Coordinates of C-alpha atoms in Angstrom, one line a residue:
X524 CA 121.0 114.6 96.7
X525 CA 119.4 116.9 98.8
X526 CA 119.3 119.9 96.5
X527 CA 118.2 119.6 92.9
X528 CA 117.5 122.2 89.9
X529 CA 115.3 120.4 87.4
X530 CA 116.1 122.9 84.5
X531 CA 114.4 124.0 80.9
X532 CA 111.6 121.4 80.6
X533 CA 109.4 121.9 76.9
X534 CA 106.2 121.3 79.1
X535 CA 104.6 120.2 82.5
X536 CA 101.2 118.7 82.7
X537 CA 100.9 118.7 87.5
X538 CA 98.2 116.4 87.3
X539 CA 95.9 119.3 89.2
X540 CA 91.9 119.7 88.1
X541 CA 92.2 123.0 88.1
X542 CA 95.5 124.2 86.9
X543 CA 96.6 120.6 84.8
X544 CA 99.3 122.9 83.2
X545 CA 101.9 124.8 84.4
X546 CA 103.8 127.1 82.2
X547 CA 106.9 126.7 84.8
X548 CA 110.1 125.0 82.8
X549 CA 112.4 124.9 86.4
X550 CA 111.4 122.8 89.5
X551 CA 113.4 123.2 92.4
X552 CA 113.8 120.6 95.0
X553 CA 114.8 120.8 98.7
X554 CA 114.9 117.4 101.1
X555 CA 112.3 115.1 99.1
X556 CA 109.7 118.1 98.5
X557 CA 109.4 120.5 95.4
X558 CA 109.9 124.0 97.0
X559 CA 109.9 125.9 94.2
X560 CA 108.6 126.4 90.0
X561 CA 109.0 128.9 87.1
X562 CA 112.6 130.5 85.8
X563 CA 115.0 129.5 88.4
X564 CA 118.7 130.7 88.2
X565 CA 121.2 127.0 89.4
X566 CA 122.5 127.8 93.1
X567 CA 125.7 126.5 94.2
X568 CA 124.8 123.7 95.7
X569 CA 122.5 122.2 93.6
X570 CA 122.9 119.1 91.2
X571 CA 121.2 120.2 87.6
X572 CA 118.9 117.7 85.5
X573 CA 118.7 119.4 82.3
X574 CA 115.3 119.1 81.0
X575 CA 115.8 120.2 77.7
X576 CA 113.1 118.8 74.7
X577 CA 111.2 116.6 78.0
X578 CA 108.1 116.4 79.7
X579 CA 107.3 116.6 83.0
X580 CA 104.7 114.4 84.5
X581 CA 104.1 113.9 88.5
X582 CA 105.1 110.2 89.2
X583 CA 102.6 107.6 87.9
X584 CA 100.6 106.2 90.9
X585 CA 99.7 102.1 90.6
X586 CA 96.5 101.3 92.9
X587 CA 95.9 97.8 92.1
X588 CA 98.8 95.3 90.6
X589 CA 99.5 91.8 91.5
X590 CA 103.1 91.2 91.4
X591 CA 104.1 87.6 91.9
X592 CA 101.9 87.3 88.3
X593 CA 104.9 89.2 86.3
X594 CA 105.9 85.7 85.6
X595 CA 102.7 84.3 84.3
X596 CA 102.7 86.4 81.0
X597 CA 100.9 84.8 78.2
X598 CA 100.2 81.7 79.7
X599 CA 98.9 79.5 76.9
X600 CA 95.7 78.1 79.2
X601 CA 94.7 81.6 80.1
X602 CA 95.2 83.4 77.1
X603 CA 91.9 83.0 75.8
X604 CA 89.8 82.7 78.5
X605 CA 87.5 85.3 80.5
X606 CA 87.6 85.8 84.4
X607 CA 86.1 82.7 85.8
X608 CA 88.4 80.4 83.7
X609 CA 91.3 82.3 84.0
X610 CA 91.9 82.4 87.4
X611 CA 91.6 78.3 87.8
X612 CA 93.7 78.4 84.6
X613 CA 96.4 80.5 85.2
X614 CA 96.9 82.2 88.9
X615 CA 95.3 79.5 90.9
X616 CA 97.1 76.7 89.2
X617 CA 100.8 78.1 89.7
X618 CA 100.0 79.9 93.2
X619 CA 101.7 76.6 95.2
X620 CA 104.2 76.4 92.7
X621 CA 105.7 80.0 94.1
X622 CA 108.7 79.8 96.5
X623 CA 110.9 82.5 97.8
X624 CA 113.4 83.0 94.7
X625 CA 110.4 82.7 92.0
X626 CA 108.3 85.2 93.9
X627 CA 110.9 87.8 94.3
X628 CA 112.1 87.4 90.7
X629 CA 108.4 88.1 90.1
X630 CA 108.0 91.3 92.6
X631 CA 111.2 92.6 91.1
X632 CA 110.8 91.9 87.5
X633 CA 106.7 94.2 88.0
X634 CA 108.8 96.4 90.1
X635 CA 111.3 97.3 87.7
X636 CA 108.6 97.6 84.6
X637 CA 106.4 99.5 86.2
X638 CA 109.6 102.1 87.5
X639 CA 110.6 102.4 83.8
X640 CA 107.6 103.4 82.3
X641 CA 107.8 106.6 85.1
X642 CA 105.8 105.2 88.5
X643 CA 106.6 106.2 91.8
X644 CA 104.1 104.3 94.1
X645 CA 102.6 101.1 93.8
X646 CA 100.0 99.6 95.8
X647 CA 100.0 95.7 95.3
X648 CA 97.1 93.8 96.3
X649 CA 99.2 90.4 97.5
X650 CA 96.6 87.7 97.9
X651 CA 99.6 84.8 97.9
X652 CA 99.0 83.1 101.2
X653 CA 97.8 80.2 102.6
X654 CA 98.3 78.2 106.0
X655 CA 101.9 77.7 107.0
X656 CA 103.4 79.9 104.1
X657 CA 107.2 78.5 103.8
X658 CA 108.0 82.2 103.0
X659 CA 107.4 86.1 104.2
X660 CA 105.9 87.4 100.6
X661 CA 105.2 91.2 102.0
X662 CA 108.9 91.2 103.8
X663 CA 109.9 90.3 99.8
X664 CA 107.5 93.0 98.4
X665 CA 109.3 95.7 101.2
X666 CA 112.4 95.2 100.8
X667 CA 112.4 95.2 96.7
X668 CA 110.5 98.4 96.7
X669 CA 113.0 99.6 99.4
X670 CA 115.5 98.7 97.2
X671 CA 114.3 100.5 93.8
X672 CA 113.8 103.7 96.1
X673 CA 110.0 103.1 95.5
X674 CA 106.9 103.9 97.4
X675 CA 105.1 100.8 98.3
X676 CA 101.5 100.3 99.9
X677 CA 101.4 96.6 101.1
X678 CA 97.1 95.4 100.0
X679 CA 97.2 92.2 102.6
X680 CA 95.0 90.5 100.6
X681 CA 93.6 86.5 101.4
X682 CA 90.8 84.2 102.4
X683 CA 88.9 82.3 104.6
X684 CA 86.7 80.8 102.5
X685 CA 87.3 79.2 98.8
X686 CA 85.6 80.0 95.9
X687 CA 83.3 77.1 95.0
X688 CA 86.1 74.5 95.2
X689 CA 86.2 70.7 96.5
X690 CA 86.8 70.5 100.1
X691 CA 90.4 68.4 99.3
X692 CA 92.0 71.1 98.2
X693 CA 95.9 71.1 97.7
X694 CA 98.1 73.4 100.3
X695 CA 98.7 76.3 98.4
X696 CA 94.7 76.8 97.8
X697 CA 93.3 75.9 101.5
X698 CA 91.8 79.2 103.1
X699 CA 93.2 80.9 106.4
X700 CA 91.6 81.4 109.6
X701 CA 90.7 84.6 109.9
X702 CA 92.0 85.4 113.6
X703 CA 95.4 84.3 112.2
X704 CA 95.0 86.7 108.6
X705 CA 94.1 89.9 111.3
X706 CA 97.0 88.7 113.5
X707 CA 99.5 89.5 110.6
X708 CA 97.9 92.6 109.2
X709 CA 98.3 94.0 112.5
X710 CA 102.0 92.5 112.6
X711 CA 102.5 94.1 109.1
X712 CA 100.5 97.5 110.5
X713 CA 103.1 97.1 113.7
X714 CA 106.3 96.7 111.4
X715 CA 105.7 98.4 107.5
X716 CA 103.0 101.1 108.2
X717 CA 104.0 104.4 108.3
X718 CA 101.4 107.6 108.7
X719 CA 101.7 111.0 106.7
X720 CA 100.6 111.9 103.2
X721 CA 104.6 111.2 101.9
X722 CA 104.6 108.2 103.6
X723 CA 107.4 105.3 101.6
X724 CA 105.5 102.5 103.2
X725 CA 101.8 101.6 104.3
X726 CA 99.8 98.3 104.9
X727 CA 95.3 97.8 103.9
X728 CA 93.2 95.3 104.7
X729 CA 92.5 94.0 101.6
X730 CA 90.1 90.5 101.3
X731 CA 90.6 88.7 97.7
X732 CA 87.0 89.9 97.2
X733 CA 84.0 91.2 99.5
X734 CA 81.6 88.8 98.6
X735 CA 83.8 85.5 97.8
X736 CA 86.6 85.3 100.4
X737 CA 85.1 86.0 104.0
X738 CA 81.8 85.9 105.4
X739 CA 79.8 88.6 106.1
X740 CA 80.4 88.8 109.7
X741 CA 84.3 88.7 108.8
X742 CA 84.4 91.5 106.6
X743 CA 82.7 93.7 109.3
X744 CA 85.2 92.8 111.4
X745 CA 88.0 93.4 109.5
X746 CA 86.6 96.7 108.4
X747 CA 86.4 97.6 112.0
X748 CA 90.4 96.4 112.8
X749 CA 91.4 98.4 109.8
X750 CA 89.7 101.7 111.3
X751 CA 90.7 101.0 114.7
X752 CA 94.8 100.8 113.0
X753 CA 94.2 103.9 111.1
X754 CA 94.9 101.8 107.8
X755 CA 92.7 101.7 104.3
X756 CA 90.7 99.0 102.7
X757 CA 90.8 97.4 99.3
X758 CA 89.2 94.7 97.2
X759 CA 88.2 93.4 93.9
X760 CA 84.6 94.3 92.9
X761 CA 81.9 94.3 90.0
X762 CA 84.7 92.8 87.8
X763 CA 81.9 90.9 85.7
X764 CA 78.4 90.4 85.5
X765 CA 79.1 87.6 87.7
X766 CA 79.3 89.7 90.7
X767 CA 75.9 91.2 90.4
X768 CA 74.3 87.4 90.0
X769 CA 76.1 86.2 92.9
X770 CA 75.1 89.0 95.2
X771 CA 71.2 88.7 94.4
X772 CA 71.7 85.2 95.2
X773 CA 73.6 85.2 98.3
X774 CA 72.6 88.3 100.0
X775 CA 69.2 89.8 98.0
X776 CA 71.5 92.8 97.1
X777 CA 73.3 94.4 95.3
X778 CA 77.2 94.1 95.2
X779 CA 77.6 97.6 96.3
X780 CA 74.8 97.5 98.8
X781 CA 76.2 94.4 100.4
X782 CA 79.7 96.1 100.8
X783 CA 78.1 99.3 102.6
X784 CA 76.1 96.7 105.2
X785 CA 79.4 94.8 106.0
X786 CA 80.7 99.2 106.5
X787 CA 82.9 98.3 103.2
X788 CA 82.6 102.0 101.8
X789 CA 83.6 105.6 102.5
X790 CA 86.5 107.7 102.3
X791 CA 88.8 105.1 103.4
X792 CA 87.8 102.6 100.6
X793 CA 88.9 101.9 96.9
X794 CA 88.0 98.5 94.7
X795 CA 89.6 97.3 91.5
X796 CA 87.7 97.1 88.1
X797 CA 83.9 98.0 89.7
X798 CA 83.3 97.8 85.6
X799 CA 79.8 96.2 86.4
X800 CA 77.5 98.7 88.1
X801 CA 73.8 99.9 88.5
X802 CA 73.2 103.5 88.4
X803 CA 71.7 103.0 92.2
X804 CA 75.4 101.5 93.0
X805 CA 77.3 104.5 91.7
X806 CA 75.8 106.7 93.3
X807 CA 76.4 105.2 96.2
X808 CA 80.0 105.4 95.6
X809 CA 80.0 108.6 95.1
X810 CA 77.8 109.8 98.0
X811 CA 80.1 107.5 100.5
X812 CA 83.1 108.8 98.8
X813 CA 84.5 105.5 97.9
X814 CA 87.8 105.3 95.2
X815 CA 88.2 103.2 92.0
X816 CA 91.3 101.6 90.9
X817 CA 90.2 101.8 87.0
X818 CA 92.1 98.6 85.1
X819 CA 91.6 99.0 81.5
X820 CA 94.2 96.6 79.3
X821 CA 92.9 93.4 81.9
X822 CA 89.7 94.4 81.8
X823 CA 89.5 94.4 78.0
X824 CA 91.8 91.2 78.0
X825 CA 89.5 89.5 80.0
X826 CA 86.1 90.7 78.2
X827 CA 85.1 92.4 81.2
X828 CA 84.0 95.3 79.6
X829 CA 84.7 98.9 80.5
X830 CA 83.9 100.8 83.6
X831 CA 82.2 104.1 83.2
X832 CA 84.9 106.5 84.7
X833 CA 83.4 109.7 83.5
X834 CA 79.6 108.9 84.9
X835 CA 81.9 107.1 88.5
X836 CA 83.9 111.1 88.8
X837 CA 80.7 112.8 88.2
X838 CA 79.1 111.0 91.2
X839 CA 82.0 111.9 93.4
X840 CA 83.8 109.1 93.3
X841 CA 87.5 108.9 93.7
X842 CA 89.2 107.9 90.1
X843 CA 92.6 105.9 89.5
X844 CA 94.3 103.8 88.0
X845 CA 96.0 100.7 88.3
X846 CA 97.7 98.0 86.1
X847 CA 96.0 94.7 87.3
X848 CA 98.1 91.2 87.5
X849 CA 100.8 90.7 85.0
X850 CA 98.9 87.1 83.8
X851 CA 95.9 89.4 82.5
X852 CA 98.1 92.4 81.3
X853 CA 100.8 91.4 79.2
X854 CA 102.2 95.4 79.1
X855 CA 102.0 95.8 83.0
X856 CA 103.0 99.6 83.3
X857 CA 101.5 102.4 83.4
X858 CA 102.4 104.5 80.3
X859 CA 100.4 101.5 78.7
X860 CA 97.4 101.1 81.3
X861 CA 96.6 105.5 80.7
X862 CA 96.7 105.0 77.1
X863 CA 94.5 102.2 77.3
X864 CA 92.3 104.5 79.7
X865 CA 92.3 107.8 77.4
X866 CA 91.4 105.2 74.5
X867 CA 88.9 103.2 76.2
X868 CA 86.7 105.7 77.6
X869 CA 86.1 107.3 74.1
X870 CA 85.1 104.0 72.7
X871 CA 83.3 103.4 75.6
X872 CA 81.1 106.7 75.0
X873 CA 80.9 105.7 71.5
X874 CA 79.6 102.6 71.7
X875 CA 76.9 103.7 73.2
X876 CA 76.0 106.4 71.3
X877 CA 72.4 106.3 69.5
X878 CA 71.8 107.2 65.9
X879 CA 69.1 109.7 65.2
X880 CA 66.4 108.1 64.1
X881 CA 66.1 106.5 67.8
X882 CA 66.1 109.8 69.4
X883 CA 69.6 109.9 70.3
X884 CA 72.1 112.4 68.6
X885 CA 74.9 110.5 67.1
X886 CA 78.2 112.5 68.1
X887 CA 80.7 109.5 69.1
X888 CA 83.2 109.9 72.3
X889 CA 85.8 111.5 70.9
X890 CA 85.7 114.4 74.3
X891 CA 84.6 111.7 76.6
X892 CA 88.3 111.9 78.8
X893 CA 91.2 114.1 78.2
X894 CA 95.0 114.0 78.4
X895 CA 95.2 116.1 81.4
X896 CA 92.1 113.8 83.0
X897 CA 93.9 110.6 82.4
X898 CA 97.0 112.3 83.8
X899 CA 94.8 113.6 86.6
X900 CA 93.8 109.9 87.1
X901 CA 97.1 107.9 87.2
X902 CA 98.6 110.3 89.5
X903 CA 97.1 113.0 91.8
X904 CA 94.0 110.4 91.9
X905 CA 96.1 107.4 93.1
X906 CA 97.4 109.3 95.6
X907 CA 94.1 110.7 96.7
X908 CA 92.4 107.3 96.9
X909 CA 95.8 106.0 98.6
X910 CA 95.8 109.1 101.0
X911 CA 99.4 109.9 100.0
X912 CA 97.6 113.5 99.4
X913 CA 101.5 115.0 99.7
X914 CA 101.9 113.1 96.4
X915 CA 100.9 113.3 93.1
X916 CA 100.6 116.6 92.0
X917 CA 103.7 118.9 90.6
X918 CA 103.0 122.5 93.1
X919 CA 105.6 123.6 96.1
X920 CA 104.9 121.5 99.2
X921 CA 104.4 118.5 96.9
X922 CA 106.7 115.5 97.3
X923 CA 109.2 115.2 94.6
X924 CA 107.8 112.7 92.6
X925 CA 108.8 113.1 88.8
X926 CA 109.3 111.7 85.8
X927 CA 110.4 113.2 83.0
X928 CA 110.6 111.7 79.9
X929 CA 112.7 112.6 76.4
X930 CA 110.2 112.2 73.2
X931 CA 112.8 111.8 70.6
X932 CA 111.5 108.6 69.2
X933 CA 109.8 109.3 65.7
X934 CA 107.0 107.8 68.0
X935 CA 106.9 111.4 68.6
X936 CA 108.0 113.4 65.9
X937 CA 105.3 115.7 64.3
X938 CA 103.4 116.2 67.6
X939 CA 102.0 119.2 67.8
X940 CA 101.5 119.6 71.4
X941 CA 104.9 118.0 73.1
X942 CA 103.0 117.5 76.6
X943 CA 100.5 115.0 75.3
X944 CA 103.4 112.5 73.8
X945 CA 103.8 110.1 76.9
X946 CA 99.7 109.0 77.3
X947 CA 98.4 109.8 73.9
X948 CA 101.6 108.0 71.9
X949 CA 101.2 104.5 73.5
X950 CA 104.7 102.9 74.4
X951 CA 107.3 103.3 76.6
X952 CA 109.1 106.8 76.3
X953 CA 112.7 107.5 76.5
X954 CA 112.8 107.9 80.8
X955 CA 115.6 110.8 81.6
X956 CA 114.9 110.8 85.0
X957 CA 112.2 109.5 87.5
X958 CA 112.8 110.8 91.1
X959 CA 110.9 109.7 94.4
X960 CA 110.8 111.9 97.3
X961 CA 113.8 114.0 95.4
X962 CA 116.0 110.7 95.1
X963 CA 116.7 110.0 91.5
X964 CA 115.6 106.0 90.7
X965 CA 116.0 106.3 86.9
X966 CA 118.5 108.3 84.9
X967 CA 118.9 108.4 81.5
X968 CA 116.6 105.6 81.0
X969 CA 118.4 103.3 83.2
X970 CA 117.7 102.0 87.1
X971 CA 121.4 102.5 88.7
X972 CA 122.9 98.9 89.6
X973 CA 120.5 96.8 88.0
X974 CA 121.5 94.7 85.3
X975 CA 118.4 94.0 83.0
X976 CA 120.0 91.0 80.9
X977 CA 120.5 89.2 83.9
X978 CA 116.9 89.6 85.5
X979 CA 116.0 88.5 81.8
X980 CA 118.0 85.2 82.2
X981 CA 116.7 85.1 85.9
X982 CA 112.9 85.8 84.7
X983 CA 113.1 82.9 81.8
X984 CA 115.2 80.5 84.4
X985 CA 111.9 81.5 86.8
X986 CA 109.4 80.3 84.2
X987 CA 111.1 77.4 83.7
X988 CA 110.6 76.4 87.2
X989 CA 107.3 77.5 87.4
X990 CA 105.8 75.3 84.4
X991 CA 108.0 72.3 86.0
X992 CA 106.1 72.3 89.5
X993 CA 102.8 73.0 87.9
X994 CA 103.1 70.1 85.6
X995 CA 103.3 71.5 82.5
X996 CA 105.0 69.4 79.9
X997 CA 107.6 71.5 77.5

């Protein structure tokens, strides 16, 4: 509906810097975009949402997932193994055994979890492609975003090079050529990519990683394509150690200083995890005005470590968040992922806190990040690194993106401050109503039309059929 009267809301955090609280309880909503907040009398043509005992966040905004791994949860090979060793256990050993129906089981399955734990936009870094693909995985992960009234930003990830692998490699791992990989992300530009800051749908360049997957002549190139089609650029970085040994190696640099010689930083550029840094590295970031997509739960699944989010913002550096791959984030939503952040970041400042006697002042982390920063994070923060700048914020002029979520679990019974529940509680809150662009996706914890014991059936038929073509014996 056009016209909406969100009515008699406990509390709003906007996801703003400045103002992260509003003491408005009423939203009004014209055509997509918030027009008005504070006491607001119902018009006549308005449909009321009544508010009562919720909590009004701005839409969650996803910057880094990988979708087609919502089937790979808990896979026994992976479980226990860091970065390296995962991937060849786990996403590179079932990539070929994808096909159509598995991989939009997958895309709808991440889809769906991330919707109900109260995210509006996701930005899926799709990496799924080698030569003569049987199957169009970005028309799949359009149309089931289309479908769930979600915004999606297509990150056309691949590669033109493998990773340290044999030369006889098996179909589904043999690099591209990289004219053909530009071709389609200027097809994809062509079709999907729409401009504005409320834009539904928009296409990056997005390499599987700077340093691995292209040369360095390539990623120039594609850097320069991107800018020339007015579209962003993404990719994994500084995930582990290994990054920083590989760089000196290969180029004599740094992982960040390689990246801004190939012109892979500035405004227009975010990478996932960048948990790994030199002090030299993030200040570059921040001087170039680069973006993070922060992914806490994989990055502590994977011993990765954790990336210093309070010292990146202080540099200037854009801060989000993002959920990371199913098949290294068993809880792939984003009321998990901020919880994980607002946790993580304290410990982080903890552990590095000096006792006394070795001239430090032992005060723990317990301030490092707050509520309203995490909020500010996971929402206006994606859309700032996304440029979806209409987004992620609850003020007039903003799109209507908002979730609003009942706390009467004894989850959250005794809080003392009602706004905090959904980040500082952990777990999935009751989900009254998630709009995007003023069209309501969830109500009363529920996504109209989908039926979730049957994508259950269709998820455990999927894996099934996954372990089957990749060998694995039952």
């Amino acid at each position: 509906m056009s016209a909406i009267l969100i009515k008699n809301c406990a509390a709003m955090l906007t996801g703003a810097r400045h103002a992260p609280r509003s003491p408005a309880r009423d939203i009004r909503i014209r055509d997509g975009v918030i027009l008005e907040m504070g006491e607001l009398t119902p018009q006549a043509d308005e449909r009321v949402i009544d508010a009562r005992d919720c909590v009004a966040y701005p839409a969650w905004v996803n910057t880094h997932h990988h979708l087609f791994q919502s089937l790979l949860k808990g896979e026994p090979q992976g479980l226990n193994q860091s970065l390296s060793a995962w991937l060849a256990a786990t996403p590179y050993r079932f990539r070929g055994a994808f096909d159509e129906q598995t991989f939009r089981i997958a895309a709808r399955i991440g889809l769906v979890e991330l919707l109900r734990s109260g995210c509006g936009t996701v930005a899926d870094h799709h990496y799924l492609y080698w030569p003569d693909m049987p199957f169009d995985g970005a028309a799949v992960l359009f149309e089931e975003a289309d479908a769930l009234g979600m915004r999606f930003v297509l990150c056309r990830g691949g590669a033109t090079q493998t990773r340290g692998l044999e030369s006889d490699l098996p179909t589904a791992l043999r690099p591209e050529k990289f004219d053909a990989w530009m071709a389609d992300v200027e097809r994809l530009t062509a079709k999907y990519h729409q401009p504005g800051t409320q834009a539904f749908r928009q296409v990056v360049m997005a390499p599987t990683t700077t340093l691995h997957s292209t040369t360095p002549q390539e990623l120039r190139e594609s850097a320069r394509l991107a800018r020339s089609l007015g579209i962003r650029l993404h990719s994994h970085l500084s995930e582990t150690v290994d990054y920083l040994d590989a760089a000196r190696a290969k180029f004599g640099m740094t992982p960040l200083q390689f990246c801004a010689e190939q012109e892979w930083t500035g405004e227009d550029v975010w990478f996932a995890h960048l948990v790994k840094l030199l002090p030299e590295e993030i200040r570059l970031l921040g001087e170039t005005g680069s973006g993070i997509a922060h992914c806490p739960q994989s990055n502590g699944r994977l011993g990765s470590g954790i990336a210093d989010l309070v010292a990146l913002e202080a540099a200037g550096v854009k801060v989000s968040i993002g959920v990371d791959g199913a098949a290294s984030n068993e809880a792939a939503d984003m009321q998990s992922e901020t919880h994980a952040a607002w946790l993580l970041q304290r410990a982080r400042k903890g552990m590095l806190a000096k006792p006394r006697y070795e001239g430090g002042e032992f005060e723990g982390g317990g301030d490092a990040a707050t509520i309203e920063d995490v909020v500010r994070w996971g929402t206006a923060g994606g859309a700032q690194v996304l440029g979806l700048t209409g987004t992620g914020t609850l003020a007039p002029g903003q799109a209507a993106d908002i979730a609003l979520y009942r706390l009467d679990d004894p989850r959250y019974f005794g809080l003392h401050d009602i706004a905090i529940g959904p980040v500082a509680c952990g777990g999935r809150a009751y989900l009254k109503a998630l709009l995007v662009g003023g069209r309501v996706a969830v109500e009363e914890d529920r996504i109209p039309g989908l039926d979730l014991a049957a994508l259950g059936r269709q998820a455990q038929e999927a894996v099934f059929t996954l372990q089957r073509r990749a060998g694995v014996r039952g």
